[in-house]
């Protein structure tokens, strides 16, 4: 890497990154044609599994080798229906990660169940099987795990713990479309895989979500909570759910345009994911030797596992430079590197958990016996990572070696200028974005 002597952008110097990230989401002629076709030829409010929505459900499920797919209005809705479909009932405990997007946890609260937090693994950033094991009680019913940023969670260990204790496993694949674990697609290993199709995600319809599973009973139970009665009438086979055919369900339908857009993208997903992996490797190779960064080594290709790289994370090693993580990332953003911390405070230490504030009156914690206490030190790895983690925002689904080189140069430049940045910060007056 060339020595970079210019003044940091945070102190008024030139921006290092001049190249743009690839445009995402991709709304090209193919998408526009297909969205126009379905919006002018199909009902805009598809209440059945026919037309483009049914086609997308079937192609997405079979892409993952699963029997059933249920399209939803969001990833959050897909997760909630999955937790319900897995048989979770009010007052049950469900083990979750404290280091994630809140929907991986709120899906449990939405089912009036109680989230119990287990710690994460420092490399995968996903649930650590041994910590999960330590949190199991007679009231535990399920595990919601998340493949964060697309890194496959340690599924063998997690599934083994779940099997030992008869727990359902729900994979939050919102960030993991295109990823593999030992040759199998993420979302095809747990009882349910739940995906988001929101605009920033690796496969997108602008908004939307989808759940996939193999078990007819779990599928019908999930569907019965969030689907139009006409579709329930047509599809439900099991008597125990047919009595739920009415308009009491949530309205979690996917929009036709969303199904059309996402459906056109599925055939490109593997190519995009491979480009994401090449870009991440370029980035890690370029910054690996910097003493103030730690890169997240991806799973070895020989294992058959593949990162989905929704985002490219790295850790800021404290006390190597005279600036803290937040000043470091502000300096990167000034250089044009979209570096952000993803989770600043583990969820169990946030006011809503400590004060048991979901719908009011301490519900659903009031159903638990005894309700879990959430406190500092519960998940030490997650707590430490909250102070160190950074990720590159922006989609890297096309090969962009020059952009990656500029990002790495910007990081080196901020490292070299850290003393000047620290001095300017002490003097005050820095404008941080
Ligand atoms: C890990 C994770 N789970 C769930 C969701 C929720 O998806 P949606 O925004 O489609 O509701 C997201 C969205 O960012 C996510 O990142």
CSV table of C-alpha atoms and ligand atoms in Angstrom, one decimal:
chain,number,residue,atom,x,y,z
A,1,UNK,CA,0.0,0.0,0.0
A,2,UNK,CA,1.5,3.4,-1.0
A,3,UNK,CA,2.4,5.8,1.8
A,4,UNK,CA,-0.3,8.5,2.0
A,5,UNK,CA,0.8,11.8,3.2
A,6,UNK,CA,-2.1,14.1,2.5
A,7,UNK,CA,-4.1,15.8,5.2
A,8,UNK,CA,-7.1,13.7,6.5
A,9,UNK,CA,-10.5,14.8,5.0
A,10,UNK,CA,-11.8,15.3,8.6
A,11,UNK,CA,-9.2,18.1,9.0
A,12,UNK,CA,-10.0,19.6,5.6
A,13,UNK,CA,-7.8,17.5,3.3
A,14,UNK,CA,-9.1,15.8,0.1
A,15,UNK,CA,-11.4,12.8,0.2
A,16,UNK,CA,-9.6,9.6,-0.6
A,17,UNK,CA,-12.6,7.7,-2.0
A,18,UNK,CA,-13.8,9.1,-5.3
A,19,UNK,CA,-15.3,6.0,-6.8
A,20,UNK,CA,-19.0,5.2,-6.2
A,21,UNK,CA,-20.4,2.0,-4.8
A,22,UNK,CA,-22.3,-0.1,-7.3
A,23,UNK,CA,-25.9,1.1,-7.5
A,24,UNK,CA,-28.3,-0.9,-5.3
A,25,UNK,CA,-31.1,-1.8,-5.5
A,26,UNK,CA,-30.8,-2.7,-9.2
A,27,UNK,CA,-34.0,-1.4,-11.0
A,28,UNK,CA,-33.0,-2.1,-14.6
A,29,UNK,CA,-35.0,-2.7,-17.8
A,30,UNK,CA,-35.7,-6.3,-16.9
A,31,UNK,CA,-37.2,-5.3,-13.5
A,32,UNK,CA,-39.2,-2.5,-15.0
A,33,UNK,CA,-40.6,-4.7,-17.8
A,34,UNK,CA,-41.6,-7.5,-15.4
A,35,UNK,CA,-43.1,-5.1,-12.8
A,36,UNK,CA,-45.1,-3.4,-15.5
A,37,UNK,CA,-46.2,-6.7,-16.9
A,38,UNK,CA,-47.6,-8.0,-13.7
A,39,UNK,CA,-49.1,-4.7,-12.5
A,40,UNK,CA,-51.0,-4.4,-15.7
A,41,UNK,CA,-52.1,-8.1,-15.9
A,42,UNK,CA,-52.5,-9.4,-12.4
A,43,UNK,CA,-54.5,-8.3,-9.3
A,44,UNK,CA,-52.5,-5.7,-7.3
A,45,UNK,CA,-53.7,-7.3,-4.1
A,46,UNK,CA,-52.9,-11.1,-4.5
A,47,UNK,CA,-54.8,-12.9,-1.8
A,48,UNK,CA,-54.0,-16.4,-3.1
A,49,UNK,CA,-50.8,-18.2,-4.0
A,50,UNK,CA,-51.5,-17.8,-7.8
A,51,UNK,CA,-49.8,-15.3,-10.2
A,52,UNK,CA,-46.4,-13.8,-9.5
A,53,UNK,CA,-46.6,-14.1,-5.8
A,54,UNK,CA,-47.2,-17.9,-6.0
A,55,UNK,CA,-44.5,-18.2,-8.6
A,56,UNK,CA,-42.0,-16.4,-6.5
A,57,UNK,CA,-42.9,-18.4,-3.4
A,58,UNK,CA,-42.3,-21.7,-5.3
A,59,UNK,CA,-39.1,-20.6,-7.0
A,60,UNK,CA,-37.6,-19.2,-3.8
A,61,UNK,CA,-38.6,-22.3,-1.8
A,62,UNK,CA,-37.2,-24.7,-4.4
A,63,UNK,CA,-34.0,-22.6,-4.7
A,64,UNK,CA,-33.5,-23.5,-1.1
A,65,UNK,CA,-34.6,-27.1,-1.4
A,66,UNK,CA,-37.7,-26.5,0.8
A,67,UNK,CA,-41.3,-27.5,0.3
A,68,UNK,CA,-43.2,-24.3,1.3
A,69,UNK,CA,-42.7,-20.6,0.9
A,70,UNK,CA,-44.9,-17.9,2.2
A,71,UNK,CA,-44.4,-14.3,0.9
A,72,UNK,CA,-44.9,-11.5,3.4
A,73,UNK,CA,-44.9,-7.8,3.7
A,74,UNK,CA,-41.5,-7.6,5.5
A,75,UNK,CA,-38.8,-9.7,7.0
A,76,UNK,CA,-40.2,-8.7,10.4
A,77,UNK,CA,-43.5,-10.3,9.5
A,78,UNK,CA,-41.8,-13.4,8.1
A,79,UNK,CA,-39.9,-13.8,11.4
A,80,UNK,CA,-43.0,-13.3,13.6
A,81,UNK,CA,-45.0,-15.9,11.6
A,82,UNK,CA,-42.0,-18.3,11.8
A,83,UNK,CA,-41.8,-18.0,15.6
A,84,UNK,CA,-45.6,-18.6,15.8
A,85,UNK,CA,-45.4,-21.5,13.3
A,86,UNK,CA,-42.6,-23.1,15.4
A,87,UNK,CA,-45.2,-23.6,18.1
A,88,UNK,CA,-44.0,-20.8,20.5
A,89,UNK,CA,-46.7,-19.8,22.9
A,90,UNK,CA,-47.2,-16.9,25.3
A,91,UNK,CA,-44.8,-17.1,28.3
A,92,UNK,CA,-42.4,-19.5,26.5
A,93,UNK,CA,-38.7,-18.6,26.5
A,94,UNK,CA,-36.9,-18.2,23.2
A,95,UNK,CA,-33.1,-17.8,23.0
A,96,UNK,CA,-31.9,-14.9,20.8
A,97,UNK,CA,-28.8,-12.9,20.0
A,98,UNK,CA,-28.2,-9.5,21.6
A,99,UNK,CA,-26.1,-8.4,18.6
A,100,UNK,CA,-28.5,-8.0,15.7
A,101,UNK,CA,-31.3,-6.0,14.2
A,102,UNK,CA,-34.1,-5.7,16.7
A,103,UNK,CA,-36.6,-7.7,14.5
A,104,UNK,CA,-34.6,-10.9,15.4
A,105,UNK,CA,-35.8,-10.2,18.9
A,106,UNK,CA,-39.2,-8.4,18.5
A,107,UNK,CA,-40.5,-11.5,16.6
A,108,UNK,CA,-40.4,-13.2,20.0
A,109,UNK,CA,-42.1,-10.4,21.9
A,110,UNK,CA,-44.8,-10.2,19.1
A,111,UNK,CA,-45.7,-13.8,20.0
A,112,UNK,CA,-45.9,-12.8,23.7
A,113,UNK,CA,-42.8,-15.0,24.4
A,114,UNK,CA,-39.8,-14.0,26.5
A,115,UNK,CA,-36.4,-13.3,24.9
A,116,UNK,CA,-33.5,-14.9,26.7
A,117,UNK,CA,-30.1,-13.6,25.4
A,118,UNK,CA,-27.1,-15.9,24.8
A,119,UNK,CA,-23.7,-14.7,23.9
A,120,UNK,CA,-22.2,-14.7,20.4
A,121,UNK,CA,-19.0,-16.1,18.8
A,122,UNK,CA,-16.3,-13.5,18.1
A,123,UNK,CA,-15.7,-14.7,14.6
A,124,UNK,CA,-19.2,-15.5,13.2
A,125,UNK,CA,-20.9,-12.8,15.3
A,126,UNK,CA,-23.7,-15.3,15.6
A,127,UNK,CA,-25.0,-17.3,18.6
A,128,UNK,CA,-22.4,-19.4,20.4
A,129,UNK,CA,-23.8,-23.0,20.8
A,130,UNK,CA,-22.3,-23.4,24.3
A,131,UNK,CA,-23.7,-20.1,25.5
A,132,UNK,CA,-27.1,-21.2,24.1
A,133,UNK,CA,-26.9,-24.5,26.0
A,134,UNK,CA,-26.2,-22.6,29.2
A,135,UNK,CA,-29.4,-20.6,28.8
A,136,UNK,CA,-31.8,-23.5,28.4
A,137,UNK,CA,-34.5,-23.9,31.0
A,138,UNK,CA,-37.6,-26.1,31.1
A,139,UNK,CA,-39.5,-23.2,29.6
A,140,UNK,CA,-37.3,-22.8,26.5
A,141,UNK,CA,-39.1,-23.5,23.3
A,142,UNK,CA,-37.0,-22.2,20.4
A,143,UNK,CA,-33.9,-20.5,19.2
A,144,UNK,CA,-33.9,-17.5,16.8
A,145,UNK,CA,-30.4,-17.3,15.3
A,146,UNK,CA,-29.2,-14.7,12.9
A,147,UNK,CA,-26.5,-15.1,10.2
A,148,UNK,CA,-25.3,-11.5,10.8
A,149,UNK,CA,-24.0,-9.7,7.8
A,150,UNK,CA,-24.3,-13.0,6.0
A,151,UNK,CA,-21.7,-15.0,8.0
A,152,UNK,CA,-23.1,-18.5,8.4
A,153,UNK,CA,-23.8,-19.3,12.1
A,154,UNK,CA,-22.2,-22.4,13.5
A,155,UNK,CA,-25.2,-24.5,12.5
A,156,UNK,CA,-23.9,-28.0,13.5
A,157,UNK,CA,-23.4,-27.0,17.1
A,158,UNK,CA,-26.6,-25.0,17.3
A,159,UNK,CA,-28.7,-27.8,15.7
A,160,UNK,CA,-27.2,-30.3,18.0
A,161,UNK,CA,-28.1,-28.3,21.1
A,162,UNK,CA,-31.6,-27.8,19.7
A,163,UNK,CA,-32.0,-31.5,19.0
A,164,UNK,CA,-30.8,-32.5,22.5
A,165,UNK,CA,-33.5,-30.3,24.1
A,166,UNK,CA,-36.3,-30.6,21.5
A,167,UNK,CA,-36.1,-26.9,20.5
A,168,UNK,CA,-37.2,-25.4,17.2
A,169,UNK,CA,-34.6,-23.4,15.3
A,170,UNK,CA,-35.5,-20.3,13.3
A,171,UNK,CA,-32.9,-18.9,11.0
A,172,UNK,CA,-33.1,-15.1,10.6
A,173,UNK,CA,-31.7,-14.9,7.0
A,174,UNK,CA,-32.6,-11.2,6.5
A,175,UNK,CA,-28.9,-10.5,5.7
A,176,UNK,CA,-28.0,-13.9,4.4
A,177,UNK,CA,-29.6,-14.6,1.0
A,178,UNK,CA,-26.9,-16.3,-1.1
A,179,UNK,CA,-25.0,-17.7,1.8
A,180,UNK,CA,-24.2,-21.4,2.3
A,181,UNK,CA,-23.4,-23.6,5.3
A,182,UNK,CA,-21.4,-26.8,4.4
A,183,UNK,CA,-23.0,-26.9,0.9
A,184,UNK,CA,-26.6,-26.1,2.1
A,185,UNK,CA,-28.3,-22.8,1.5
A,186,UNK,CA,-28.8,-20.6,4.6
A,187,UNK,CA,-32.4,-20.8,5.5
A,188,UNK,CA,-32.7,-24.5,4.7
A,189,UNK,CA,-31.2,-25.9,7.9
A,190,UNK,CA,-33.6,-24.8,10.7
A,191,UNK,CA,-37.3,-25.4,11.0
A,192,UNK,CA,-37.9,-22.0,9.3
A,193,UNK,CA,-35.8,-19.7,7.3
A,194,UNK,CA,-37.1,-16.1,7.3
A,195,UNK,CA,-35.8,-13.5,4.8
A,196,UNK,CA,-36.2,-9.8,4.3
A,197,UNK,CA,-36.5,-8.4,0.8
A,198,UNK,CA,-36.2,-4.7,2.0
A,199,UNK,CA,-34.3,-2.4,-0.4
A,200,UNK,CA,-30.8,-2.8,0.9
A,201,UNK,CA,-30.9,-6.6,1.1
A,202,UNK,CA,-29.0,-9.1,-1.2
A,203,UNK,CA,-32.2,-10.1,-2.9
A,204,UNK,CA,-34.8,-7.4,-2.9
A,205,UNK,CA,-38.3,-6.4,-4.0
A,206,UNK,CA,-37.9,-2.9,-2.5
A,207,UNK,CA,-39.8,-4.2,0.6
A,208,UNK,CA,-41.1,-7.6,1.6
A,209,UNK,CA,-40.1,-10.8,3.2
A,210,UNK,CA,-40.5,-14.6,2.8
A,211,UNK,CA,-40.4,-17.6,5.1
A,212,UNK,CA,-39.6,-21.1,4.0
A,213,UNK,CA,-40.0,-24.5,5.7
A,214,UNK,CA,-40.7,-28.2,5.1
A,215,UNK,CA,-43.1,-29.1,7.8
A,216,UNK,CA,-46.8,-28.9,6.8
A,217,UNK,CA,-48.1,-28.3,10.4
A,218,UNK,CA,-45.6,-25.6,11.1
A,219,UNK,CA,-46.3,-24.0,7.7
A,220,UNK,CA,-50.1,-24.0,8.3
A,221,UNK,CA,-49.7,-22.6,11.8
A,222,UNK,CA,-47.5,-19.8,10.5
A,223,UNK,CA,-49.9,-19.1,7.6
A,224,UNK,CA,-53.0,-19.1,9.8
A,225,UNK,CA,-51.7,-16.0,11.8
A,226,UNK,CA,-51.0,-13.7,8.9
A,227,UNK,CA,-52.9,-14.7,5.7
A,228,UNK,CA,-56.2,-13.7,4.0
A,229,UNK,CA,-59.1,-16.1,4.7
A,230,UNK,CA,-59.5,-16.8,1.0
A,231,UNK,CA,-56.0,-18.2,0.9
A,232,UNK,CA,-56.5,-20.1,4.1
A,233,UNK,CA,-59.6,-21.6,2.7
A,234,UNK,CA,-57.8,-22.8,-0.4
A,235,UNK,CA,-54.6,-24.1,1.3
A,236,UNK,CA,-55.2,-25.2,4.9
A,237,UNK,CA,-55.5,-29.0,5.2
A,238,UNK,CA,-55.3,-29.6,8.9
A,239,UNK,CA,-58.5,-29.3,11.0
A,240,UNK,CA,-56.7,-27.7,13.9
A,241,UNK,CA,-56.0,-24.7,11.7
A,242,UNK,CA,-59.1,-24.7,9.5
A,243,UNK,CA,-61.1,-23.2,12.4
A,244,UNK,CA,-58.8,-20.2,12.1
A,245,UNK,CA,-60.2,-19.3,8.7
A,246,UNK,CA,-61.5,-15.8,9.3
A,247,UNK,CA,-60.4,-12.2,9.0
A,248,UNK,CA,-58.8,-12.1,12.5
A,249,UNK,CA,-55.4,-12.7,11.0
A,250,UNK,CA,-52.7,-10.1,10.5
A,251,UNK,CA,-52.5,-8.7,7.0
A,252,UNK,CA,-49.0,-9.5,6.0
A,253,UNK,CA,-49.4,-9.9,2.2
A,254,UNK,CA,-46.6,-9.0,-0.2
A,255,UNK,CA,-47.2,-6.5,-2.9
A,256,UNK,CA,-47.3,-7.7,-6.5
A,257,UNK,CA,-44.6,-5.4,-7.6
A,258,UNK,CA,-42.3,-6.7,-4.9
A,259,UNK,CA,-42.8,-10.3,-5.9
A,260,UNK,CA,-42.1,-9.4,-9.6
A,261,UNK,CA,-38.9,-7.6,-8.7
A,262,UNK,CA,-37.5,-10.2,-6.3
A,263,UNK,CA,-38.5,-13.0,-8.7
A,264,UNK,CA,-36.3,-11.5,-11.5
A,265,UNK,CA,-33.3,-11.3,-9.2
A,266,UNK,CA,-33.1,-14.9,-8.0
A,267,UNK,CA,-31.2,-16.1,-11.0
A,268,UNK,CA,-28.4,-13.5,-10.3
A,269,UNK,CA,-28.1,-14.1,-6.6
A,270,UNK,CA,-25.2,-16.6,-6.7
A,271,UNK,CA,-23.1,-14.5,-9.1
A,272,UNK,CA,-23.7,-11.4,-7.0
A,273,UNK,CA,-22.7,-13.3,-3.8
A,274,UNK,CA,-19.5,-14.5,-5.5
A,275,UNK,CA,-18.6,-10.9,-6.4
A,276,UNK,CA,-19.4,-9.9,-2.8
A,277,UNK,CA,-17.0,-12.5,-1.6
A,278,UNK,CA,-14.2,-11.4,-4.0
A,279,UNK,CA,-14.6,-7.8,-2.9
A,280,UNK,CA,-14.5,-8.8,0.8
A,281,UNK,CA,-11.4,-10.8,0.2
A,282,UNK,CA,-9.7,-7.9,-1.6
A,283,UNK,CA,-10.6,-5.6,1.3
A,284,UNK,CA,-9.4,-8.0,4.0
A,285,UNK,CA,-6.1,-8.7,2.1
A,286,UNK,CA,-5.5,-5.0,1.8
A,287,UNK,CA,-6.0,-4.1,5.5
A,288,UNK,CA,-5.0,-7.4,7.2
A,289,UNK,CA,-1.6,-6.1,8.4
A,290,UNK,CA,-2.9,-2.9,9.9
A,291,UNK,CA,-2.4,-3.3,13.7
A,292,UNK,CA,-5.5,-1.3,14.6
A,293,UNK,CA,-7.9,-3.5,12.6
A,294,UNK,CA,-8.9,-7.1,12.9
A,295,UNK,CA,-10.6,-8.7,9.9
A,296,UNK,CA,-13.4,-11.3,10.1
A,297,UNK,CA,-11.8,-14.3,8.4
A,298,UNK,CA,-14.5,-15.9,6.2
A,299,UNK,CA,-15.4,-19.6,6.4
A,300,UNK,CA,-12.9,-21.7,4.4
A,301,UNK,CA,-14.2,-22.4,0.9
A,302,UNK,CA,-13.2,-26.0,1.3
A,303,UNK,CA,-15.9,-26.4,4.0
A,304,UNK,CA,-18.6,-25.6,1.4
A,305,UNK,CA,-19.7,-22.6,3.4
A,306,UNK,CA,-20.1,-19.2,1.9
A,307,UNK,CA,-20.5,-15.8,3.5
A,308,UNK,CA,-23.3,-13.7,1.9
A,309,UNK,CA,-21.6,-10.4,2.7
A,310,UNK,CA,-24.6,-8.2,3.0
A,311,UNK,CA,-22.1,-6.0,4.8
A,312,UNK,CA,-18.3,-6.4,5.3
A,313,UNK,CA,-17.5,-6.2,9.0
A,314,UNK,CA,-14.2,-5.6,10.8
A,315,UNK,CA,-13.1,-4.9,14.3
A,316,UNK,CA,-11.3,-1.7,15.6
A,317,UNK,CA,-8.6,-2.8,18.0
A,318,UNK,CA,-8.7,-0.4,21.0
A,319,UNK,CA,-5.6,1.4,22.3
A,320,UNK,CA,-3.4,1.0,19.2
A,321,UNK,CA,-4.3,4.5,17.8
A,322,UNK,CA,-4.8,7.6,20.0
A,323,UNK,CA,-8.5,7.9,18.8
A,324,UNK,CA,-11.5,5.9,19.8
A,325,UNK,CA,-13.7,3.8,17.4
A,326,UNK,CA,-16.2,6.5,16.9
A,327,UNK,CA,-13.7,9.2,16.0
A,328,UNK,CA,-11.9,6.7,13.7
A,329,UNK,CA,-15.2,5.9,11.9
A,330,UNK,CA,-16.1,9.6,11.6
A,331,UNK,CA,-12.7,10.2,10.0
A,332,UNK,CA,-13.3,7.3,7.6
A,333,UNK,CA,-16.7,8.7,6.6
A,334,UNK,CA,-15.1,12.1,5.9
A,335,UNK,CA,-12.7,10.2,3.5
A,336,UNK,CA,-15.8,8.8,1.7
A,337,UNK,CA,-15.7,5.3,3.4
A,338,UNK,CA,-19.3,4.5,4.6
A,339,UNK,CA,-18.1,2.9,7.9
A,340,UNK,CA,-20.7,2.5,10.7
A,341,UNK,CA,-21.0,0.7,14.0
A,342,UNK,CA,-24.0,-1.7,13.7
A,343,UNK,CA,-24.9,-2.5,17.3
A,344,UNK,CA,-23.7,0.0,19.9
A,345,UNK,CA,-25.5,-1.4,23.0
A,346,UNK,CA,-26.6,-5.1,23.3
A,347,UNK,CA,-30.3,-5.3,23.3
A,348,UNK,CA,-30.7,-6.6,26.9
A,349,UNK,CA,-29.0,-3.4,28.2
A,350,UNK,CA,-31.5,-1.1,26.4
A,351,UNK,CA,-34.2,0.6,28.5
A,352,UNK,CA,-37.1,-1.4,27.0
A,353,UNK,CA,-35.6,-4.6,28.2
A,354,UNK,CA,-34.4,-3.4,31.6
A,355,UNK,CA,-37.8,-1.7,32.2
A,356,UNK,CA,-39.8,-4.5,30.5
A,357,UNK,CA,-41.5,-2.0,28.2
A,358,UNK,CA,-43.1,-3.7,25.2
A,359,UNK,CA,-46.9,-3.2,25.1
A,360,UNK,CA,-47.2,-2.0,28.7
A,361,UNK,CA,-47.8,-3.5,32.2
A,362,UNK,CA,-44.6,-5.5,31.9
A,363,UNK,CA,-46.1,-7.9,29.3
A,364,UNK,CA,-45.0,-10.5,28.2
A,365,UNK,CA,-42.3,-10.7,30.9
A,366,UNK,CA,-45.1,-10.9,33.4
A,367,UNK,CA,-46.0,-14.3,32.0
A,368,UNK,CA,-42.6,-15.7,32.9
A,369,UNK,CA,-41.7,-17.6,36.0
A,370,UNK,CA,-39.4,-16.2,37.2
A,371,UNK,CA,-38.9,-13.4,34.6
A,372,UNK,CA,-35.3,-13.2,33.4
A,373,UNK,CA,-33.1,-10.4,34.7
A,374,UNK,CA,-31.0,-8.6,32.1
A,375,UNK,CA,-27.7,-7.2,33.3
A,376,UNK,CA,-24.2,-6.1,32.4
A,377,UNK,CA,-22.0,-9.1,32.0
A,378,UNK,CA,-24.7,-11.4,30.6
A,379,UNK,CA,-23.0,-11.7,27.2
A,380,UNK,CA,-19.4,-10.5,27.5
A,381,UNK,CA,-18.4,-11.1,23.9
A,382,UNK,CA,-21.3,-9.2,22.6
A,383,UNK,CA,-20.6,-6.3,25.0
A,384,UNK,CA,-17.0,-6.1,23.9
A,385,UNK,CA,-17.8,-6.2,20.2
A,386,UNK,CA,-20.3,-3.4,20.6
A,387,UNK,CA,-17.3,-1.2,21.3
A,388,UNK,CA,-15.2,-2.5,18.5
A,389,UNK,CA,-17.3,-3.5,15.5
A,390,UNK,CA,-17.5,-1.5,12.3
A,391,UNK,CA,-18.9,-2.4,8.9
A,392,UNK,CA,-18.8,-1.1,5.4
A,393,UNK,CA,-22.3,0.0,4.4
A,394,UNK,CA,-23.1,-0.2,0.7
A,395,UNK,CA,-23.6,-3.0,-1.7
A,396,UNK,CA,-20.5,-4.8,-3.2
A,397,UNK,CA,-22.3,-7.1,-5.6
A,398,UNK,CA,-20.1,-6.2,-8.6
A,399,UNK,CA,-16.3,-6.5,-8.8
A,400,UNK,CA,-14.9,-3.1,-7.7
A,401,UNK,CA,-11.2,-3.5,-7.1
A,402,UNK,CA,-10.4,0.2,-7.5
A,403,UNK,CA,-13.0,1.2,-5.0
A,404,UNK,CA,-11.7,-1.4,-2.5
A,405,UNK,CA,-8.2,-0.1,-3.0
A,406,UNK,CA,-9.4,3.5,-2.3
A,407,UNK,CA,-11.2,2.3,0.8
A,408,UNK,CA,-8.0,0.6,2.1
A,409,UNK,CA,-5.9,3.7,1.3
A,410,UNK,CA,-8.4,5.8,3.2
A,411,UNK,CA,-8.1,3.5,6.2
A,412,UNK,CA,-4.3,3.6,6.1
A,413,UNK,CA,-4.4,7.4,5.8
A,414,UNK,CA,-6.6,7.8,8.9
A,415,UNK,CA,-4.3,5.4,10.8
A,416,UNK,CA,-1.3,7.5,9.8
A,417,UNK,CA,-3.0,10.8,10.7
A,418,UNK,CA,-4.5,9.6,14.0
A,419,UNK,CA,-2.2,11.7,16.1
A,420,UNK,CA,-3.3,14.9,14.2
A,421,UNK,CA,-7.0,13.9,14.4
A,422,UNK,CA,-6.6,13.3,18.2
A,423,UNK,CA,-5.0,16.7,18.7
A,424,UNK,CA,-7.7,18.4,16.6
A,425,UNK,CA,-10.4,16.6,18.6
A,426,UNK,CA,-8.9,17.8,21.9
A,427,UNK,CA,-8.8,21.3,20.6
A,428,UNK,CA,-12.6,21.0,19.8
A,429,UNK,CA,-14.5,22.2,16.8
A,430,UNK,CA,-14.3,19.0,14.6
A,431,UNK,CA,-17.5,18.5,12.7
A,432,UNK,CA,-18.4,14.7,12.9
A,433,UNK,CA,-21.0,13.1,10.6
B,1,LIG,C1,-31.1,-9.3,10.8
B,1,LIG,C2,-32.4,-8.7,10.4
B,1,LIG,N1,-33.5,-9.3,10.8
B,1,LIG,C3,-34.7,-8.8,10.4
B,1,LIG,C4,-34.9,-7.7,9.6
B,1,LIG,C5,-36.2,-7.2,9.3
B,1,LIG,O1,-36.5,-7.1,8.0
B,1,LIG,P1,-37.6,-6.0,7.4
B,1,LIG,O2,-36.9,-4.7,7.4
B,1,LIG,O3,-37.8,-6.5,6.0
B,1,LIG,O4,-38.8,-6.1,8.3
B,1,LIG,C6,-33.7,-7.0,9.2
B,1,LIG,C7,-33.8,-5.8,8.4
B,1,LIG,O5,-32.9,-5.0,8.3
B,1,LIG,C8,-32.4,-7.6,9.6
B,1,LIG,O6,-31.3,-6.9,9.3
